[in-house]
Coordinates of C-alpha atoms and ligand atoms in Angstrom, one line a residue:
M1127 CA -46.4 -16.7 42.7
A1128 CA -48.8 -14.4 44.6
D1129 CA -50.5 -11.6 42.6
K1130 CA -49.5 -8.1 43.4
L1131 CA -52.5 -5.9 44.2
L1132 CA -53.3 -2.2 44.2
K1133 CA -56.0 -1.8 46.7
K1134 CA -58.6 0.9 45.9
E1135 CA -57.9 2.6 49.2
N1136 CA -54.2 2.9 48.2
L1137 CA -54.9 4.8 44.9
G1138 CA -54.6 8.1 46.8
K1139 CA -51.3 7.0 48.2
L1140 CA -50.1 6.1 44.7
I1141 CA -51.0 9.6 43.5
E1142 CA -49.3 11.1 46.6
S1143 CA -46.2 9.0 46.0
V1144 CA -46.0 10.0 42.3
L1145 CA -46.5 13.7 43.0
G1146 CA -44.2 13.6 46.0
K1147 CA -41.4 12.4 43.8
G1148 CA -42.0 15.4 41.4
G1149 CA -44.1 13.6 38.8
R1150 CA -47.6 14.3 37.4
F1151 CA -50.5 11.9 37.5
I1152 CA -52.8 11.9 34.5
A1153 CA -56.1 10.0 34.8
P1154 CA -59.7 10.0 33.7
S1155 CA -61.6 12.6 35.8
T1156 CA -64.9 14.4 35.4
D1157 CA -64.8 17.9 33.9
A1158 CA -67.8 19.8 32.6
R1159 CA -69.8 16.5 33.0
Q1160 CA -67.5 14.6 30.8
V1161 CA -64.8 12.1 31.7
V1162 CA -61.5 13.4 30.3
F1163 CA -57.8 12.7 30.9
K1164 CA -56.4 15.4 33.1
A1165 CA -53.8 16.0 35.8
V1166 CA -55.3 14.8 39.2
A1167 CA -54.0 15.4 42.7
K1168 CA -56.1 13.1 44.8
A1169 CA -58.1 9.9 44.6
E1170 CA -61.4 11.7 44.8
D1171 CA -60.7 13.3 41.4
L1172 CA -60.6 10.0 39.6
A1173 CA -63.6 9.0 37.5
S1174 CA -64.8 5.5 38.6
D1175 CA -67.4 4.8 36.0
Y1176 CA -66.2 5.3 32.4
I1177 CA -65.7 3.4 29.2
L1178 CA -63.1 5.6 27.6
A1179 CA -62.1 9.2 28.4
R1180 CA -63.5 11.7 25.8
N1181 CA -60.0 13.0 24.9
S1182 CA -56.9 11.0 24.1
Y1183 CA -54.0 11.3 26.5
K1184 CA -51.8 12.0 23.5
E1185 CA -52.0 15.7 24.5
F1186 CA -49.7 15.0 27.4
L1187 CA -47.0 13.7 25.1
F1188 CA -47.8 15.9 22.1
P1189 CA -49.5 19.1 23.4
Q1190 CA -52.1 20.9 21.4
T1191 CA -49.7 23.9 21.2
E1192 CA -46.1 24.4 22.3
V1193 CA -43.2 26.7 21.7
V1194 CA -40.4 25.1 19.8
A1195 CA -38.3 28.2 19.2
E1196 CA -38.0 31.9 19.9
F1197 CA -36.8 34.5 17.5
T1198 CA -35.6 38.1 17.5
V1199 CA -35.1 40.2 14.3
G1200 CA -32.3 42.7 14.6
K1201 CA -30.2 44.8 12.2
D1202 CA -27.7 41.9 12.0
G1203 CA -30.4 39.4 10.9
V1204 CA -32.7 36.8 12.6
D1205 CA -31.6 35.1 15.8
L1206 CA -33.6 31.9 16.1
R1207 CA -33.2 30.0 19.4
G1208 CA -34.6 26.5 19.8
T1209 CA -36.3 25.7 23.1
D1210 CA -35.6 22.5 25.0
V1211 CA -38.2 20.2 26.5
N1212 CA -37.6 19.0 30.0
P1213 CA -40.6 16.9 30.8
K1214 CA -41.7 15.7 34.2
D1215 CA -42.1 12.1 35.1
T1216 CA -45.6 11.3 33.9
V1217 CA -48.0 8.5 35.0
I1218 CA -50.9 7.8 32.8
F1219 CA -53.4 5.9 34.9
G1220 CA -56.5 4.3 33.4
S1221 CA -55.4 4.0 29.8
R1222 CA -57.4 1.4 27.9
P1223 CA -55.5 -1.3 26.0
C1224 CA -56.6 0.1 22.6
E1225 CA -55.1 3.5 23.5
A1226 CA -51.9 2.1 24.9
A1227 CA -51.4 0.3 21.5
S1228 CA -51.6 3.7 19.8
L1229 CA -48.4 4.8 21.3
S1230 CA -46.3 2.8 18.8
A1231 CA -48.1 4.6 16.0
L1232 CA -47.1 8.0 17.5
R1233 CA -43.5 6.9 18.1
A1234 CA -43.3 5.5 14.6
V1235 CA -44.1 8.9 13.0
F1236 CA -42.2 11.0 15.4
T1237 CA -39.0 9.0 14.9
W1238 CA -39.4 8.2 11.2
D1239 CA -37.1 10.5 9.3
F1240 CA -36.3 12.9 12.1
I1241 CA -36.3 12.3 15.9
D1242 CA -38.8 14.7 17.3
E1243 CA -37.5 15.1 20.8
F1244 CA -40.6 17.1 21.9
Y1245 CA -42.4 13.8 21.6
T1246 CA -39.7 11.2 22.4
K1247 CA -38.4 12.9 25.6
R1248 CA -42.0 13.1 27.0
E1249 CA -42.8 9.5 26.0
D1250 CA -39.5 8.3 27.6
K1251 CA -40.6 9.8 30.9
T1252 CA -44.1 8.4 30.7
V1253 CA -45.3 5.2 32.4
V1254 CA -48.6 3.9 31.1
L1255 CA -50.9 2.0 33.6
T1256 CA -53.6 0.4 31.6
V1257 CA -56.8 -0.8 33.2
A1258 CA -58.4 -3.6 31.1
C1259 CA -62.0 -3.0 30.0
T1260 CA -64.8 -4.5 32.0
K1261 CA -67.4 -2.7 29.9
G1262 CA -67.7 -1.1 26.5
D1263 CA -70.2 0.4 24.1
E1264 CA -71.5 0.1 20.6
A1265 CA -68.6 2.2 19.3
C1266 CA -65.8 -0.1 20.5
F1267 CA -64.3 -2.2 17.8
C1268 CA -60.7 -3.1 18.9
T1269 CA -61.2 -6.8 18.0
T1270 CA -62.0 -5.8 14.4
V1271 CA -58.5 -4.2 14.0
G1272 CA -56.7 -7.1 15.7
L1273 CA -56.5 -5.9 19.2
S1274 CA -58.4 -6.8 22.4
P1275 CA -58.8 -5.8 26.0
E1276 CA -56.1 -8.4 26.7
T1277 CA -53.6 -6.6 24.4
K1278 CA -50.6 -5.3 26.4
D1279 CA -48.7 -3.5 23.7
G1280 CA -47.8 0.0 24.9
S1281 CA -48.7 -0.7 28.5
D1282 CA -46.0 -0.6 31.1
V1283 CA -48.2 -1.9 33.8
Y1284 CA -51.4 -3.9 33.0
L1285 CA -54.2 -3.8 35.6
K1286 CA -57.3 -5.9 35.9
E1287 CA -60.2 -4.7 38.2
T1288 CA -61.2 -7.2 40.8
E1289 CA -64.7 -8.0 42.0
S1290 CA -63.9 -6.0 45.2
G1291 CA -62.8 -2.9 43.2
D1292 CA -59.1 -3.4 43.7
Y1293 CA -56.6 -4.0 40.9
I1294 CA -54.4 -7.0 40.1
I1295 CA -51.2 -5.6 38.6
E1296 CA -48.7 -7.0 36.1
A1297 CA -45.6 -5.1 35.3
V1298 CA -45.2 -5.6 31.5
T1299 CA -42.0 -3.6 30.6
D1300 CA -38.8 -2.8 32.5
K1301 CA -40.2 0.7 32.9
G1302 CA -43.3 -0.8 34.5
K1303 CA -41.2 -3.0 36.8
A1304 CA -39.1 0.0 37.9
F1305 CA -42.3 2.0 38.5
V1306 CA -43.7 -0.8 40.8
E1307 CA -40.4 -1.0 42.7
K1308 CA -40.3 2.8 43.0
H1309 CA -43.7 2.9 44.6
A1310 CA -43.5 -0.5 46.3
A1311 CA -45.1 0.8 49.5
V1312 CA -48.5 1.1 47.8
F1313 CA -48.7 -2.4 46.3
E1314 CA -49.5 -5.5 48.3
D1315 CA -49.1 -9.2 47.8
G1316 CA -52.4 -11.2 47.6
S1317 CA -54.8 -12.8 45.3
A1318 CA -58.2 -11.8 44.1
T1319 CA -60.8 -12.6 41.4
A1320 CA -60.7 -10.4 38.3
K1321 CA -64.0 -9.1 36.9
P1322 CA -64.7 -10.6 33.5
L1323 CA -63.4 -8.5 30.6
F1324 CA -65.7 -6.9 28.0
I1325 CA -64.6 -8.2 24.6
P1326 CA -66.4 -6.4 21.8
A1327 CA -67.7 -8.5 18.9
K1328 CA -65.7 -8.5 15.8
I1329 CA -67.5 -6.8 12.9
E1330 CA -67.9 -9.6 10.5
G1331 CA -68.2 -7.5 7.3
I1332 CA -64.8 -5.8 7.8
D1333 CA -61.7 -7.3 6.2
L1334 CA -58.5 -5.2 6.7
D1335 CA -56.6 -7.0 4.0
K1336 CA -59.3 -6.3 1.4
I1337 CA -59.5 -2.6 2.5
K1338 CA -55.7 -2.3 2.1
E1339 CA -55.8 -4.0 -1.3
R1340 CA -58.6 -1.7 -2.6
L1341 CA -56.8 1.4 -1.3
A1342 CA -53.6 0.4 -3.0
K1343 CA -55.1 0.8 -6.4
T1344 CA -54.7 4.2 -8.0
E1345 CA -58.3 4.2 -9.3
N1346 CA -59.3 4.2 -5.7
Y1347 CA -58.7 8.0 -5.7
A1348 CA -61.5 8.7 -8.1
D1349 CA -63.9 6.1 -6.7
P1350 CA -67.3 7.8 -6.4
V1351 CA -67.8 5.8 -3.2
W1352 CA -65.9 8.5 -1.2
G1353 CA -68.5 11.1 -2.1
E1354 CA -71.3 8.8 -1.3
L1355 CA -70.0 7.6 2.0
T1356 CA -68.6 10.8 3.4
K1357 CA -70.8 13.6 2.0
K1358 CA -72.3 14.4 5.3
C1359 CA -68.9 15.3 6.8
I1360 CA -68.8 19.0 7.8
G1361 CA -65.0 19.1 8.2
C1362 CA -65.0 20.1 11.8
G1363 CA -61.9 18.0 12.6
A1364 CA -63.2 16.7 15.9
C1365 CA -62.4 13.1 14.8
T1366 CA -58.8 13.9 14.3
F1367 CA -58.4 15.8 17.6
V1368 CA -59.8 12.9 19.7
C1369 CA -58.0 10.2 17.8
P1370 CA -55.1 8.7 19.7
T1371 CA -53.1 8.1 16.5
C1372 CA -53.7 11.3 14.6
H1373 CA -50.6 13.4 14.9
C1374 CA -50.6 16.2 12.2
F1375 CA -49.3 19.6 13.3
D1376 CA -48.5 22.9 11.8
I1377 CA -45.7 25.4 12.6
T1378 CA -46.6 29.0 13.0
D1379 CA -44.6 32.1 13.9
E1380 CA -46.4 34.4 16.4
G1381 CA -45.4 37.7 17.7
T1382 CA -44.3 41.0 16.2
A1383 CA -42.1 41.7 13.2
F1384 CA -39.2 42.0 15.7
E1385 CA -39.6 39.1 18.1
G1386 CA -41.8 36.2 18.8
E1387 CA -42.3 32.4 19.2
R1388 CA -42.4 29.6 16.7
R1389 CA -45.2 27.2 17.8
K1390 CA -46.1 23.7 17.0
N1391 CA -49.9 23.4 16.9
W1392 CA -52.2 20.5 16.3
D1393 CA -53.7 20.6 12.8
S1394 CA -56.3 18.4 11.0
C1395 CA -56.3 16.9 7.5
Q1396 CA -60.0 17.6 7.6
Y1397 CA -59.5 21.3 7.2
E1398 CA -59.6 22.9 3.8
N1399 CA -56.4 24.9 4.4
F1400 CA -54.4 21.8 5.4
T1401 CA -53.3 21.2 1.8
L1402 CA -53.9 24.7 0.3
H1403 CA -50.8 25.6 -1.7
A1404 CA -49.4 29.1 -1.8
S1405 CA -50.5 29.2 -5.5
G1406 CA -54.1 28.9 -4.5
H1407 CA -54.3 25.3 -5.8
N1408 CA -55.7 22.8 -3.4
P1409 CA -55.2 19.1 -4.2
R1410 CA -57.9 18.1 -1.7
D1411 CA -60.5 20.7 -2.7
F1412 CA -63.6 18.8 -1.6
Q1413 CA -64.4 17.4 1.8
H1414 CA -64.7 13.8 0.6
K1415 CA -61.1 14.0 -0.6
R1416 CA -60.0 15.1 2.8
W1417 CA -61.9 12.2 4.4
R1418 CA -60.4 9.8 1.9
N1419 CA -57.0 11.0 3.1
R1420 CA -57.7 10.3 6.7
F1421 CA -59.0 6.8 5.9
M1422 CA -56.0 6.2 3.6
C1423 CA -53.6 7.3 6.3
K1424 CA -55.1 4.8 8.8
F1425 CA -55.5 1.8 6.5
N1426 CA -53.0 2.2 3.8
Y1427 CA -50.1 4.6 4.5
Y1428 CA -49.6 3.6 8.2
P1429 CA -49.6 -0.2 7.7
N1430 CA -47.4 0.2 4.6
K1431 CA -44.9 2.5 6.1
F1432 CA -44.8 1.3 9.7
S1433 CA -45.7 -1.9 11.4
S1434 CA -47.9 0.0 13.9
K1435 CA -51.6 0.4 13.6
G1436 CA -53.2 3.6 12.2
C1437 CA -56.5 2.8 13.9
V1438 CA -56.8 1.0 17.2
G1439 CA -60.6 0.7 17.2
C1440 CA -61.2 3.0 20.2
G1441 CA -64.4 4.4 18.6
R1442 CA -63.8 8.0 19.8
C1443 CA -64.3 9.4 16.3
I1444 CA -67.7 7.7 16.1
R1445 CA -68.8 9.0 19.5
V1446 CA -67.7 12.6 18.8
C1447 CA -68.8 13.1 15.2
P1448 CA -71.6 15.7 15.1
V1449 CA -73.0 14.1 11.9
R1450 CA -72.6 10.5 13.0
L1451 CA -70.2 9.5 10.3
D1452 CA -69.2 6.0 11.4
I1453 CA -65.7 4.9 10.3
T1454 CA -66.7 1.2 10.6
E1455 CA -69.5 1.8 8.0
V1456 CA -66.8 3.0 5.6
M1457 CA -64.6 0.1 6.5
E1458 CA -67.4 -2.3 5.7
A1459 CA -68.2 -0.6 2.4
M1460 CA -64.5 -0.6 1.5
S1461 CA -64.2 -4.4 2.4
K1462 CA -66.5 -5.2 -0.5
Ligands
LIG1215 S1 -59.8 6.4 13.7 FE1 -61.4 6.5 15.2 S2 -61.5 4.4 16.1 FE2 -59.6 4.5 15.0 S3 -58.1 5.1 16.5 FE3 -58.8 7.0 15.6 S4 -60.5 7.7 16.9 FE4 -60.1 5.5 17.4
LIG1216 S1 -66.0 14.5 13.3 FE1 -67.4 13.9 11.7 S2 -68.0 15.8 10.7 FE2 -66.2 16.3 11.9 S3 -64.5 16.1 10.4 FE3 -64.7 14.1 11.5 S4 -66.1 12.9 10.1 FE4 -66.3 15.0 9.5

């Protein structure tokens, strides 16, 4: 059966077709000299030379801030009105396979004990077009956490770049097949040679089972290794904001004493106030305890509670950390 191709000169037509049908097209694009996921309107806006966008596209499914309710306080009491979410059809173009695999982690937490429709409605209307990696850098470690550039989990359409700069496309899910049918005019039949994929070397010193075993022991909490490994962390929270699987949020009421909005805002377990009790007690009173929590979340809580991965090995937290705290070094140390 002949391959389906997306010719590079048809990328603009694909964007037009998506926008023309009322959708939004999110893709890696250059902004302030960095490649980031953002809404684009034409092919010229697309970044062509990137490994991974600096931000995760989770912000288009789980915004940094959003109104979830409005309130008015009157003499008869408080009137709290929930807001609805009516997302647009969204196309994420240029996901990498690691990041597509992170979507099951987000869905797991947002449908665990409560269906968070602010997330699920957006994800239901999102189609993920993954472009397999033909290059990577020192921070990529997907193969160490059991993924690879050939992983298709979370991708609706999986694309491979060809030697001539076009894309060989494979619709992976029913949503992906429907997308290809809906925009059939921009895809062509034909065959082409795919560029070789970049497969990062597995880090030999890391053993996920050993990490999980060590983290499961209660004495792990007081292990001095946390202080030694993570003492340089300054608690800026950047690693959590760029991480495609981090999902913590806080709810705040903003406005006057008489009316206002209830907002859902990204939060970070790296912040001192994250676990500060009203009493003044803080169970994670030092930064190494907060870092321990982030690591436990990825490699103990997530794999125990859900089948999905808490870390997909994208390496974003390594690239963004201002003090160069490398999660793979902690993984190696905890594998011993
Ligand atoms: S912990 Fe780091 S490497 Fe793992 S998914 Fe998050 S940002 Fe990527
Ligand atoms: S980015 Fe680095 S310094 Fe900032 S909270 Fe994360 S580990 Fe700590």
